[in-house]
Short mmCIF file of C-alpha atoms in Angstrom, two decimals:
data_model
loop_
_atom_site.label_atom_id
_atom_site.label_comp_id
_atom_site.label_asym_id
_atom_site.label_seq_id
_atom_site.Cartn_x
_atom_site.Cartn_y
_atom_site.Cartn_z
CA MET A 1 6.14 -25.95 41.22
CA ASN A 2 7.61 -28.98 43.02
CA GLY A 3 11.00 -28.58 41.42
CA THR A 4 9.55 -28.56 37.89
CA PRO A 5 11.51 -26.32 35.47
CA PHE A 6 9.67 -23.03 35.23
CA VAL A 7 10.39 -19.93 33.10
CA ARG A 8 8.72 -16.53 33.45
CA PRO A 9 8.93 -13.62 31.01
CA ALA A 10 11.54 -11.09 32.07
CA ALA A 11 10.30 -8.00 33.86
CA ASP A 12 9.69 -4.84 31.85
CA PRO A 13 10.56 -1.43 33.34
CA SER A 14 7.11 -0.02 32.38
CA PRO A 15 3.72 -1.53 33.25
CA PRO A 16 3.67 -4.61 31.01
CA VAL A 17 0.92 -5.93 28.83
CA GLY A 18 -0.12 -9.20 30.45
CA TYR A 19 -0.57 -12.54 28.74
CA THR A 20 -4.30 -12.70 29.41
CA GLN A 21 -4.76 -9.07 28.41
CA LEU A 22 -3.08 -9.65 25.06
CA TRP A 23 -4.86 -12.95 24.44
CA ARG A 24 -8.25 -11.28 24.94
CA ALA A 25 -7.42 -8.05 23.13
CA ASP A 26 -9.63 -7.22 20.15
CA PRO A 27 -7.73 -5.29 17.45
CA GLY A 28 -10.99 -4.82 15.56
CA ALA A 29 -12.41 -2.69 18.35
CA TRP A 30 -9.51 -0.25 18.02
CA VAL A 31 -9.95 -0.22 14.25
CA ALA A 32 -13.64 0.63 14.70
CA ALA A 33 -12.74 3.44 17.10
CA GLY A 34 -10.32 4.91 14.56
CA ALA A 35 -12.85 4.63 11.76
CA ALA A 36 -15.35 6.51 13.93
CA TRP A 37 -12.90 9.40 14.29
CA ARG A 38 -12.26 9.43 10.55
CA GLY A 39 -15.99 9.28 9.94
CA LEU A 40 -16.33 12.69 11.58
CA THR A 41 -14.52 14.32 8.65
CA ALA A 42 -17.65 14.31 6.47
CA PRO A 43 -20.00 16.10 8.92
CA VAL A 44 -17.25 18.53 9.93
CA ARG A 45 -16.60 19.33 6.27
CA ARG A 46 -20.33 19.82 5.64
CA ARG A 47 -20.55 22.21 8.58
CA ALA A 48 -17.56 24.16 7.26
CA ASP A 49 -19.15 24.34 3.80
CA GLY A 50 -22.34 25.60 5.43
CA LEU A 51 -20.41 28.43 7.05
CA ASP A 52 -18.92 29.29 3.65
CA ALA A 53 -22.46 29.54 2.30
CA ARG A 54 -23.41 31.84 5.18
CA ILE A 55 -20.50 34.15 4.40
CA ALA A 56 -21.48 34.24 0.71
CA ALA A 57 -25.08 35.05 1.64
CA LEU A 58 -24.01 38.00 3.78
CA ARG A 59 -22.00 39.77 1.09
CA PRO A 60 -24.74 41.17 -1.22
CA GLY A 61 -26.96 42.84 1.38
CA TRP A 62 -24.76 43.77 4.31
CA SER A 63 -21.75 46.05 4.39
CA GLY A 64 -19.83 48.14 6.86
CA GLY A 65 -17.81 47.39 9.95
CA ALA A 66 -20.34 45.08 11.55
CA ALA A 67 -20.62 43.04 8.36
CA THR A 68 -16.86 42.74 8.10
CA ALA A 69 -16.63 41.64 11.73
CA ALA A 70 -19.39 39.07 11.25
CA ARG A 71 -17.75 37.65 8.15
CA GLY A 72 -14.44 37.48 10.01
CA ARG A 73 -16.02 35.69 12.94
CA ILE A 74 -17.78 33.15 10.75
CA GLY A 75 -14.61 32.68 8.71
CA GLY A 76 -12.69 32.02 11.92
CA LEU A 77 -15.21 29.36 12.92
CA ARG A 78 -14.91 27.82 9.48
CA ASP A 79 -11.10 27.72 9.74
CA ALA A 80 -11.31 26.13 13.18
CA LEU A 81 -13.42 23.34 11.70
CA THR A 82 -11.17 22.71 8.72
CA ASP A 83 -8.05 22.81 10.91
CA VAL A 84 -9.26 19.76 12.82
CA LEU A 85 -9.76 17.60 9.70
CA PRO A 86 -6.16 16.29 9.43
CA ALA A 87 -6.19 15.44 13.15
CA LEU A 88 -9.35 13.33 12.74
CA ILE A 89 -7.63 11.28 10.05
CA GLU A 90 -4.44 11.13 12.14
CA ALA A 91 -6.39 9.67 15.08
CA ASP A 92 -7.68 6.95 12.74
CA GLN A 93 -4.14 6.22 11.57
CA VAL A 94 -2.80 5.97 15.14
CA LEU A 95 -5.51 3.56 16.24
CA ALA A 96 -5.34 1.49 13.05
CA GLU A 97 -1.56 1.14 13.33
CA PHE A 98 -1.90 0.23 17.00
CA ALA A 99 -4.45 -2.41 16.01
CA ALA A 100 -2.12 -3.78 13.34
CA ARG A 101 0.78 -4.12 15.78
CA LEU A 102 -1.55 -5.59 18.37
CA ALA A 103 -2.69 -8.15 15.81
CA ALA A 104 0.96 -8.94 15.04
CA ALA A 105 1.65 -9.44 18.75
CA LYS A 106 -1.37 -11.72 19.07
CA ALA A 107 -0.15 -13.75 16.08
CA ARG A 108 3.26 -14.15 17.73
CA LEU A 109 1.63 -15.18 20.98
CA ALA A 110 -0.58 -17.72 19.22
CA ALA A 111 2.49 -19.14 17.46
CA ALA A 112 4.30 -19.42 20.83
CA VAL A 113 1.35 -21.27 22.34
CA ALA A 114 1.25 -23.61 19.35
CA HIS A 115 4.98 -24.29 19.74
CA ALA A 116 4.43 -24.96 23.43
CA ASP A 117 1.66 -27.42 22.69
CA ALA A 118 3.75 -29.22 20.09
CA GLY A 119 6.59 -29.55 22.63
CA GLY A 120 4.42 -30.80 25.48
CA LEU A 121 4.48 -27.49 27.35
CA LEU A 122 1.82 -25.27 28.91
CA VAL A 123 1.63 -21.48 28.89
CA GLU A 124 -0.15 -20.26 32.00
CA ARG A 125 -2.34 -17.18 32.29
CA THR A 126 0.57 -15.31 33.83
CA GLY A 127 2.68 -16.01 30.73
CA ALA A 128 4.82 -18.53 32.56
CA VAL A 129 5.83 -21.66 30.63
CA ARG A 130 6.06 -25.12 32.25
CA PRO A 131 5.94 -28.77 31.20
CA ASP A 132 2.52 -30.33 30.75
CA PRO A 133 2.37 -32.97 33.55
CA ALA A 134 0.07 -35.15 31.45
CA ARG A 135 2.72 -35.65 28.76
CA SER A 136 6.19 -37.19 28.68
CA HIS A 137 9.20 -34.96 28.09
CA PRO A 138 12.62 -35.94 26.71
CA GLY A 139 14.99 -34.57 29.30
CA ASP A 140 17.66 -33.37 26.88
CA ARG A 141 15.20 -31.17 24.95
CA LEU A 142 13.05 -29.83 27.77
CA GLY A 143 15.29 -26.96 28.85
CA PRO A 144 15.89 -25.51 25.37
CA ALA A 145 12.18 -25.84 24.51
CA LEU A 146 11.18 -24.00 27.68
CA THR A 147 13.66 -21.24 26.99
CA GLN A 148 12.55 -20.87 23.36
CA VAL A 149 8.82 -20.68 24.08
CA ALA A 150 9.37 -18.29 26.98
CA ALA A 151 11.39 -16.02 24.67
CA GLU A 152 8.59 -16.12 22.10
CA VAL A 153 6.02 -15.17 24.75
CA ARG A 154 8.26 -12.34 25.96
CA GLY A 155 8.67 -11.09 22.40
CA ALA A 156 4.91 -11.01 21.83
CA LEU A 157 4.24 -9.20 25.09
CA ALA A 158 7.08 -6.75 24.44
CA LEU A 159 5.69 -5.91 20.98
CA ALA A 160 2.23 -5.31 22.45
CA GLY A 161 3.68 -3.16 25.23
CA ALA A 162 5.74 -1.07 22.81
CA ALA A 163 2.69 -0.59 20.56
CA ASP A 164 0.61 0.48 23.55
CA ARG A 165 3.18 3.02 24.74
CA GLU A 166 3.67 4.46 21.28
CA ALA A 167 -0.04 4.82 20.60
CA ALA A 168 -0.58 6.47 23.98
CA ALA A 169 2.22 8.95 23.25
CA ARG A 170 0.86 9.80 19.79
CA LEU A 171 -2.66 10.28 21.11
CA GLY A 172 -1.20 12.40 23.92
CA THR A 173 0.41 14.65 21.34
CA LEU A 174 -2.94 15.06 19.58
CA SER A 175 -4.59 15.87 22.90
CA THR A 176 -1.98 18.54 23.61
CA ALA A 177 -2.47 20.02 20.15
CA ALA A 178 -6.23 20.20 20.74
CA ALA A 179 -5.54 22.49 23.70
CA SER A 180 -2.72 24.56 22.22
CA GLY A 181 -3.94 24.81 18.63
CA TRP A 182 -3.92 22.37 15.74
CA VAL A 183 -1.96 24.43 13.28
CA SER A 184 0.62 27.20 13.16
CA VAL A 185 1.17 30.10 10.85
CA PRO A 186 2.20 29.05 7.32
CA PRO A 187 5.69 27.54 7.48
CA PRO A 188 8.41 29.29 5.48
CA GLY A 189 10.00 27.63 2.47
CA ARG A 190 9.03 24.74 0.24
CA PRO A 191 11.13 22.12 -1.56
CA PRO A 192 12.31 23.53 -4.89
CA PRO A 193 10.83 22.08 -8.10
CA GLY A 194 12.50 18.79 -8.91
CA ALA A 195 13.72 18.19 -5.35
CA GLY A 196 14.48 14.53 -4.73
CA PRO A 197 12.78 12.43 -2.04
CA VAL A 198 15.77 12.66 0.32
CA GLU A 199 15.71 16.47 0.17
CA VAL A 200 11.93 16.45 0.65
CA SER A 201 12.30 14.17 3.66
CA ARG A 202 14.85 16.50 5.26
CA TRP A 203 12.55 19.50 4.69
CA TRP A 204 9.59 17.72 6.28
CA ALA A 205 11.67 16.57 9.26
CA GLY A 206 12.56 20.21 9.97
CA LEU A 207 8.93 21.25 10.40
CA THR A 208 6.99 21.28 13.66
CA PRO A 209 3.88 19.06 13.99
CA ALA A 210 1.70 22.19 13.81
CA GLU A 211 3.43 23.34 10.61
CA ARG A 212 2.93 19.90 9.07
CA ARG A 213 -0.79 19.96 9.89
CA TRP A 214 -1.04 23.43 8.35
CA LEU A 215 0.49 22.14 5.12
CA VAL A 216 -1.79 19.07 5.04
CA GLY A 217 -4.87 21.22 5.55
CA HIS A 218 -3.96 24.16 3.31
CA GLU A 219 -1.74 22.60 0.64
CA PRO A 220 -3.02 19.00 0.34
CA THR A 221 -2.31 18.82 -3.39
CA ARG A 222 1.38 19.54 -2.78
CA VAL A 223 1.73 17.25 0.25
CA GLY A 224 -0.25 14.37 -1.23
CA ARG A 225 2.03 13.87 -4.23
CA LEU A 226 5.47 14.54 -2.71
CA ASP A 227 7.65 11.43 -2.57
CA GLY A 228 9.69 11.64 0.61
CA VAL A 229 6.83 12.98 2.74
CA PRO A 230 5.73 10.35 5.30
CA VAL A 231 2.97 8.01 4.22
CA ALA A 232 0.65 9.14 7.03
CA ALA A 233 0.79 12.81 5.98
CA ARG A 234 0.22 11.94 2.30
CA ASP A 235 -2.78 9.84 3.25
CA GLN A 236 -4.27 12.69 5.28
CA ALA A 237 -3.80 15.14 2.40
CA ASN A 238 -5.21 12.85 -0.29
CA ARG A 239 -8.22 11.89 1.81
CA LEU A 240 -9.00 15.59 2.25
CA LEU A 241 -8.93 15.91 -1.55
CA LEU A 242 -10.94 12.76 -2.19
CA GLY A 243 -14.40 14.10 -1.39
CA GLY A 244 -13.93 17.15 -3.60
CA ARG A 245 -12.77 15.06 -6.53
CA ARG A 246 -15.80 12.81 -6.24
CA GLU A 247 -18.05 15.87 -6.31
CA GLU A 248 -16.25 17.17 -9.42
CA LEU A 249 -16.88 13.87 -11.20
CA LEU A 250 -20.55 13.90 -10.25
CA ALA A 251 -20.87 17.46 -11.53
CA ARG A 252 -19.25 16.46 -14.82
CA ARG A 253 -21.71 13.58 -15.17
CA ARG A 254 -24.64 15.94 -14.60
CA ARG A 255 -23.32 18.35 -17.23
CA LEU A 256 -22.95 15.55 -19.78
CA LEU A 257 -26.55 14.45 -19.22
CA THR A 258 -27.89 17.96 -19.93
CA PRO A 259 -29.55 18.61 -22.32
CA LEU A 260 -31.22 15.26 -22.82
CA PRO A 261 -31.12 12.94 -24.61
CA PRO A 262 -27.32 12.43 -24.67
CA GLY A 263 -25.65 10.97 -27.73
CA PRO A 264 -23.57 7.77 -27.82
CA ALA A 265 -20.31 9.61 -27.11
CA GLU A 266 -21.79 11.38 -24.09
CA LEU A 267 -23.24 8.12 -22.79
CA ALA A 268 -19.84 6.44 -23.08
CA ARG A 269 -18.20 9.29 -21.17
CA VAL A 270 -20.90 9.18 -18.50
CA ALA A 271 -20.41 5.42 -18.11
CA ARG A 272 -16.67 5.88 -17.71
CA LEU A 273 -17.14 8.69 -15.19
CA ALA A 274 -19.54 6.46 -13.27
CA ARG A 275 -16.88 3.73 -13.07
CA VAL A 276 -14.26 6.19 -11.86
CA GLU A 277 -16.66 7.69 -9.32
CA ALA A 278 -17.44 4.19 -8.05
CA ALA A 279 -13.71 3.55 -7.70
CA LEU A 280 -13.26 6.77 -5.72
CA ARG A 281 -16.16 5.77 -3.50
CA GLY A 282 -14.47 2.42 -2.94
CA LEU A 283 -11.16 4.08 -2.10
CA ASP A 284 -12.95 6.44 0.28
CA ALA A 285 -14.47 3.45 2.08
CA LEU A 286 -11.12 1.72 2.46
CA GLY A 287 -10.06 2.31 6.00
CA GLY A 288 -9.15 0.51 9.12
CA ARG A 289 -10.94 -2.80 8.88
CA LEU A 290 -8.73 -5.53 10.25
CA THR A 291 -9.86 -9.11 10.70
CA ALA A 292 -8.34 -12.48 9.93
CA SER A 293 -9.68 -12.25 6.37
CA GLU A 294 -9.41 -8.51 5.64
CA PRO A 295 -6.36 -6.41 4.82
CA PRO A 296 -5.02 -3.65 7.08
CA ARG A 297 -5.85 0.02 6.74
CA ALA A 298 -5.46 1.61 3.34
CA TYR A 299 -3.23 4.67 2.85
CA LEU A 300 -3.98 6.88 -0.13
CA LEU A 301 -0.61 8.06 -1.48
CA GLY A 302 -1.69 9.46 -4.83
CA LEU A 303 -4.87 10.11 -6.77
CA ASP A 304 -5.63 11.65 -10.16
CA PRO A 305 -9.13 11.10 -11.62
CA THR A 306 -8.39 12.79 -14.96
CA GLY A 307 -8.10 10.69 -18.12
CA ASP A 308 -8.07 7.00 -17.29
CA GLY A 309 -7.20 7.94 -13.72
CA ARG A 310 -4.25 7.03 -11.52
CA ALA A 311 -3.90 5.88 -7.94
CA VAL A 312 -1.21 4.85 -5.47
CA VAL A 313 -2.67 2.99 -2.48
CA ALA A 314 -0.92 1.09 0.31
CA LEU A 315 -2.39 -1.63 2.48
CA GLY A 316 -0.62 -1.14 5.78
CA ASN A 317 1.85 1.66 6.43
CA PRO A 318 5.03 1.13 4.35
CA ASP A 319 6.94 3.54 6.60
CA ARG A 320 6.55 1.15 9.54
CA ALA A 321 6.63 -2.29 7.89
CA GLY A 322 9.62 -4.57 7.80
CA ALA A 323 8.77 -5.85 4.32
CA VAL A 324 7.08 -3.82 1.58
CA LEU A 325 5.71 -4.93 -1.80
CA THR A 326 5.14 -2.45 -4.64
CA TYR A 327 2.81 -4.00 -7.24
CA VAL A 328 2.61 -2.55 -10.78
CA PRO A 329 -0.35 -3.85 -12.84
CA GLY A 330 -0.49 -4.07 -16.60
CA THR A 331 -2.61 -3.59 -19.73
CA GLY A 332 -6.20 -2.47 -19.34
CA THR A 333 -5.82 -1.21 -15.78
CA ASP A 334 -7.17 2.21 -14.83
CA LEU A 335 -8.50 3.96 -11.75
CA ALA A 336 -11.81 2.10 -11.93
CA ASP A 337 -9.89 -1.19 -11.52
CA ALA A 338 -7.97 -0.05 -8.42
CA PRO A 339 -10.16 -1.81 -5.82
CA GLY A 340 -9.84 -5.12 -7.66
CA GLU A 341 -6.09 -4.76 -8.11
CA LEU A 342 -5.79 -4.01 -4.40
CA GLY A 343 -7.40 -7.39 -3.83
CA ARG A 344 -4.37 -9.01 -5.48
CA ALA A 345 -2.00 -7.12 -3.20
CA ALA A 346 -4.13 -8.13 -0.21
CA ARG A 347 -3.83 -11.82 -1.14
CA VAL A 348 -0.03 -11.55 -1.07
CA LEU A 349 -0.23 -9.89 2.35
CA GLY A 350 -2.52 -12.67 3.52
CA ARG A 351 0.02 -15.31 2.56
CA CYS A 352 2.81 -13.26 4.19
CA ALA A 353 0.80 -13.27 7.41
CA ALA A 354 0.35 -17.04 7.20
CA LEU A 355 4.02 -17.71 6.43
CA GLY A 356 5.43 -15.20 8.90
CA PRO A 357 3.00 -14.72 11.81
CA GLY A 358 3.59 -11.42 13.51
CA GLU A 359 5.79 -9.92 10.80
CA GLU A 360 4.70 -6.44 9.77
CA THR A 361 4.26 -6.18 6.01
CA ALA A 362 2.68 -3.65 3.65
CA ALA A 363 1.73 -3.75 -0.02
CA VAL A 364 1.40 -0.81 -2.42
CA LEU A 365 -0.67 -0.71 -5.60
CA TRP A 366 1.33 1.60 -7.89
CA LEU A 367 -0.90 2.74 -10.73
CA ASP A 368 0.79 6.08 -11.34
CA TYR A 369 1.22 5.61 -15.09
CA ASP A 370 -0.89 5.49 -18.23
CA ALA A 371 -1.28 1.74 -18.70
CA PRO A 372 -2.08 0.58 -22.25
CA ASP A 373 -5.82 0.29 -22.84
CA VAL A 374 -5.69 -2.39 -25.54
CA LEU A 375 -3.25 -5.01 -26.81
CA PRO A 376 -1.95 -3.01 -29.83
CA GLU A 377 -0.81 -0.30 -27.40
CA ALA A 378 0.85 -2.94 -25.23
CA THR A 379 3.24 -3.85 -28.05
CA ARG A 380 4.98 -0.49 -27.67
CA SER A 381 7.41 0.50 -24.94
CA ARG A 382 6.64 4.24 -24.77
CA GLN A 383 4.26 4.07 -21.80
CA ALA A 384 6.68 1.88 -19.85
CA GLU A 385 9.57 4.22 -20.56
CA ASP A 386 7.47 7.24 -19.55
CA ALA A 387 6.59 5.57 -16.24
CA GLY A 388 10.20 4.86 -15.28
CA PRO A 389 11.16 8.15 -13.60
CA ALA A 390 8.01 8.20 -11.45
CA LEU A 391 8.49 4.61 -10.26
CA HIS A 392 12.17 5.31 -9.52
CA ARG A 393 11.23 8.39 -7.49
CA PHE A 394 8.47 6.56 -5.62
CA GLN A 395 10.81 3.79 -4.49
CA GLU A 396 13.39 6.37 -3.42
CA GLY A 397 10.62 8.06 -1.43
CA LEU A 398 9.75 4.83 0.39
CA ARG A 399 13.37 4.52 1.47
CA ALA A 400 13.58 8.17 2.55
CA SER A 401 10.42 8.23 4.66
CA HIS A 402 10.80 4.80 6.29
CA GLU A 403 11.09 4.68 10.07
CA GLY A 404 13.70 2.51 11.78
CA PRO A 405 15.89 -0.09 10.06
CA PRO A 406 15.49 -0.29 6.27
CA ALA A 407 12.61 -2.45 5.10
CA ARG A 408 12.97 -5.21 2.55
CA GLN A 409 11.54 -3.62 -0.62
CA THR A 410 10.16 -5.82 -3.41
CA VAL A 411 8.81 -4.51 -6.72
CA LEU A 412 6.46 -6.81 -8.63
CA GLY A 413 5.27 -6.30 -12.20
CA HIS A 414 2.50 -8.27 -13.89
CA SER A 415 2.11 -8.41 -17.69
CA TYR A 416 2.89 -4.93 -19.11
CA GLY A 417 3.64 -3.87 -15.53
CA SER A 418 6.73 -6.08 -15.71
CA VAL A 419 7.88 -4.02 -18.69
CA VAL A 420 7.46 -0.87 -16.58
CA VAL A 421 9.47 -2.37 -13.71
CA GLY A 422 12.20 -3.78 -15.96
CA MET A 423 12.73 -0.58 -17.93
CA ALA A 424 12.69 1.55 -14.78
CA ALA A 425 15.36 -0.68 -13.24
CA ARG A 426 17.39 -0.68 -16.45
CA ASP A 427 17.23 3.05 -17.16
CA HIS A 428 17.02 4.65 -13.71
CA GLY A 429 17.66 1.99 -11.08
CA LEU A 430 15.11 0.99 -8.48
CA SER A 431 15.60 1.21 -4.73
CA ALA A 432 14.55 -2.39 -4.18
CA ASP A 433 15.93 -5.58 -2.70
CA ALA A 434 14.12 -7.87 -5.16
CA LEU A 435 12.30 -7.66 -8.48
CA VAL A 436 9.52 -10.07 -9.43
CA PHE A 437 7.97 -10.59 -12.87
CA VAL A 438 4.83 -12.66 -13.44
CA GLY A 439 3.14 -13.24 -16.78
CA SER A 440 5.82 -11.12 -18.44
CA PRO A 441 6.18 -10.31 -22.17
CA GLY A 442 9.83 -9.43 -21.52
CA VAL A 443 11.32 -6.67 -19.40
CA GLY A 444 13.46 -4.72 -21.85
CA VAL A 445 16.74 -6.56 -21.24
CA GLU A 446 18.34 -9.83 -22.31
CA HIS A 447 19.85 -10.75 -18.94
CA ALA A 448 19.04 -10.19 -15.27
CA GLY A 449 22.43 -8.57 -14.77
CA GLU A 450 21.25 -5.52 -16.75
CA LEU A 451 18.64 -4.66 -14.09
CA ARG A 452 21.16 -3.31 -11.53
CA MET A 453 19.99 -5.70 -8.81
CA PRO A 454 21.95 -7.80 -6.30
CA PRO A 455 22.72 -11.31 -7.58
CA GLY A 456 19.89 -13.76 -7.03
CA GLN A 457 17.22 -11.11 -6.43
CA VAL A 458 15.47 -11.15 -9.82
CA TRP A 459 12.57 -13.61 -9.89
CA ALA A 460 10.03 -14.66 -12.52
CA SER A 461 7.13 -17.03 -13.05
CA THR A 462 5.06 -17.81 -16.13
CA ALA A 463 2.10 -20.19 -15.97
CA PRO A 464 2.26 -23.11 -18.43
CA ASP A 465 -1.02 -21.97 -20.01
CA ASP A 466 -0.33 -18.21 -19.94
CA VAL A 467 -1.05 -16.71 -23.37
CA ILE A 468 1.83 -14.30 -22.79
CA ARG A 469 4.06 -17.12 -24.06
CA LEU A 470 2.82 -16.20 -27.55
CA ALA A 471 3.91 -12.56 -27.18
CA ARG A 472 6.90 -13.01 -29.46
CA SER A 473 8.87 -10.20 -30.99
CA PRO A 474 8.22 -9.34 -34.64
CA GLU A 475 11.75 -10.50 -35.49
CA GLU A 476 11.20 -13.88 -33.84
CA LEU A 477 7.83 -14.37 -35.58
CA ALA A 478 9.33 -13.50 -38.96
CA ARG A 479 12.28 -15.81 -38.39
CA ARG A 480 10.02 -18.71 -37.43
CA ALA A 481 7.74 -18.09 -40.41
CA MET A 482 10.71 -18.10 -42.77
CA LEU A 483 12.18 -21.29 -41.29
CA THR A 484 8.92 -23.22 -41.34
CA GLY A 485 7.30 -21.70 -44.39
CA THR A 486 4.08 -21.21 -42.44
CA PRO A 487 1.96 -18.08 -41.90
CA LEU A 488 2.67 -15.98 -38.85
CA GLY A 489 -0.34 -17.26 -36.85
CA PRO A 490 0.58 -20.99 -36.94
CA ALA A 491 4.23 -20.04 -36.56
CA ALA A 492 3.42 -18.21 -33.33
CA ALA A 493 1.55 -21.22 -31.99
CA ALA A 494 4.55 -23.45 -32.63
CA LEU A 495 7.08 -21.16 -30.99
CA ASP A 496 9.16 -22.51 -28.15
CA GLY A 497 11.97 -19.95 -28.33
CA HIS A 498 13.13 -17.56 -25.66
CA GLU A 499 12.51 -14.13 -27.20
CA LEU A 500 9.31 -12.36 -26.19
CA TRP A 501 8.04 -8.99 -27.38
CA PHE A 502 10.25 -6.98 -25.01
CA GLY A 503 13.33 -9.19 -24.87
CA ARG A 504 14.28 -12.54 -23.45
CA ASP A 505 11.67 -14.34 -21.36
CA PRO A 506 12.63 -13.58 -17.71
CA SER A 507 11.38 -17.04 -16.69
CA ASP A 508 13.78 -18.69 -19.13
CA PRO A 509 16.89 -20.21 -17.46
CA GLY A 510 19.14 -18.31 -19.85
CA PHE A 511 17.87 -14.97 -18.52
CA GLY A 512 19.94 -15.44 -15.38
CA GLY A 513 17.22 -14.85 -12.83
CA ARG A 514 15.52 -17.21 -10.42
CA ARG A 515 12.23 -18.94 -11.14
CA PHE A 516 9.32 -19.98 -8.97
CA PRO A 517 6.48 -22.24 -10.11
CA SER A 518 2.94 -21.42 -11.15
CA GLY A 519 0.02 -23.74 -11.72
CA ARG A 520 -2.18 -23.71 -14.81
CA TYR A 521 -4.17 -20.61 -13.92
CA GLY A 522 -3.75 -18.59 -17.10
CA HIS A 523 -2.52 -15.03 -17.46
CA SER A 524 -4.47 -13.53 -14.54
CA GLY A 525 -4.45 -16.37 -12.03
CA TYR A 526 -1.13 -15.89 -10.24
CA TRP A 527 -3.02 -14.67 -7.14
CA GLU A 528 -5.47 -17.58 -6.97
CA ALA A 529 -5.52 -19.32 -3.58
CA GLY A 530 -4.42 -22.70 -4.92
CA ASN A 531 -1.62 -21.40 -7.11
CA PRO A 532 1.91 -22.05 -5.78
CA ALA A 533 2.88 -18.73 -7.39
CA LEU A 534 1.03 -16.91 -4.60
CA ASP A 535 3.21 -18.54 -1.95
CA GLY A 536 6.24 -17.86 -4.13
CA MET A 537 5.50 -14.14 -4.24
CA ALA A 538 4.90 -13.99 -0.48
CA ARG A 539 8.16 -15.80 0.29
CA ILE A 540 10.11 -13.38 -1.88
CA VAL A 541 8.48 -10.40 -0.12
CA LEU A 542 9.50 -11.85 3.24
CA GLY A 543 13.00 -12.72 1.98
CA ARG A 544 12.63 -16.46 2.55
#
């Protein structure tokens, strides 16, 4: 190049992913391919159910050796169909995770090209970096700029190459299993009741892939709820359960509507079941869509449609992300609200992607507790205290099942969810690197030091117009009323003290935590696009 400084990406020992190949790669196409594999689960399950019906039809009118052999043969065909179900979901996971890492590599490459352009450099189709001859270049900064951009290009191509090799290996394992058999005989031993996530993780690591698939297919209820089991296996198990639980809800609705006409109580129950069924349908549809405006694949880590319903859903795979957010919602949240609450988690991920292009992040909606339905319930701490052990165990499970270097774990509580997070940290400890409270009525302690967290890693934000500022403790309301001689209502409106219903305001300087700003978006607007609180949450998740 006529003596012009020129830097090429270093050679890779395996066939590398080229610059042009990565630039043109379409992660969405891989997502669609994975979704197509997952979409086969429904017809395969219907075919298996049809074989069950055939076996049932044979029993009344056919007996003897031939009948027994026929039932055995049909049962074997049915088992062969059900055995493949976890592998169909696993193929979706592999391709979705490959797409996510490919998207991260593309984001890094785009950032490198932007840096090159800002520095007067060009990135050629080969990935080589050179000065733009049409622009002037300060001599003392040219060399370092070339080196930096070339390193960024190498990093993006290396990430894409590693993702490609890993996905190929995982798909190769599935291909081998298709030839040798998807599952094994039932594996011996199970974790004892009360086993912690670390013990569960060790047990799972000692199983063969075939034994794990057997457990997912034959004991999905056990696998789906075990903290310490990898996220991918829990997702497979819970998705296998999802269709059956939807059918149970539909059957319950039909029973409530017979005989007609239903009374007011039955109608209310039917309406609630309809909302829960719609939520399950929404969770079932969450899969591997991945575009600039849509979140990554959803992983179903827990599901219970009874009562108000519970759900634990991750966007992105927490076992593979470098930064993970666990979000705990507050009063009035139940299973029917899960898709909307996931939207809040997705907005944080979106800002993480904008602030840290190419960084792999995941967000978990943790709704594995009985959130208060109405405000009078939210004045009591019982539900928060009851939720503490489960949240503690879940965070321990994320640590135990994570692959590679430890991820940065952040736990965020909104409204009554902040009470859950605070009391869990106070009473049990949370395996987290940062705690965040937004719109909090107090977190059960008077000072951040009581939450067992590293110094400087407790954060809070309360919007200036958030009504939670009026959530004062009975003692504080009574004191203010006595001092001013006014009724409790006006006294509450005039309060500017520090004590909220569940202790000192965590966004008060005297609490000892760190604060980040929020605009005037009310109690539910911390995730609005124009609110600086959204950027604040994303920066904390990324550790910036």
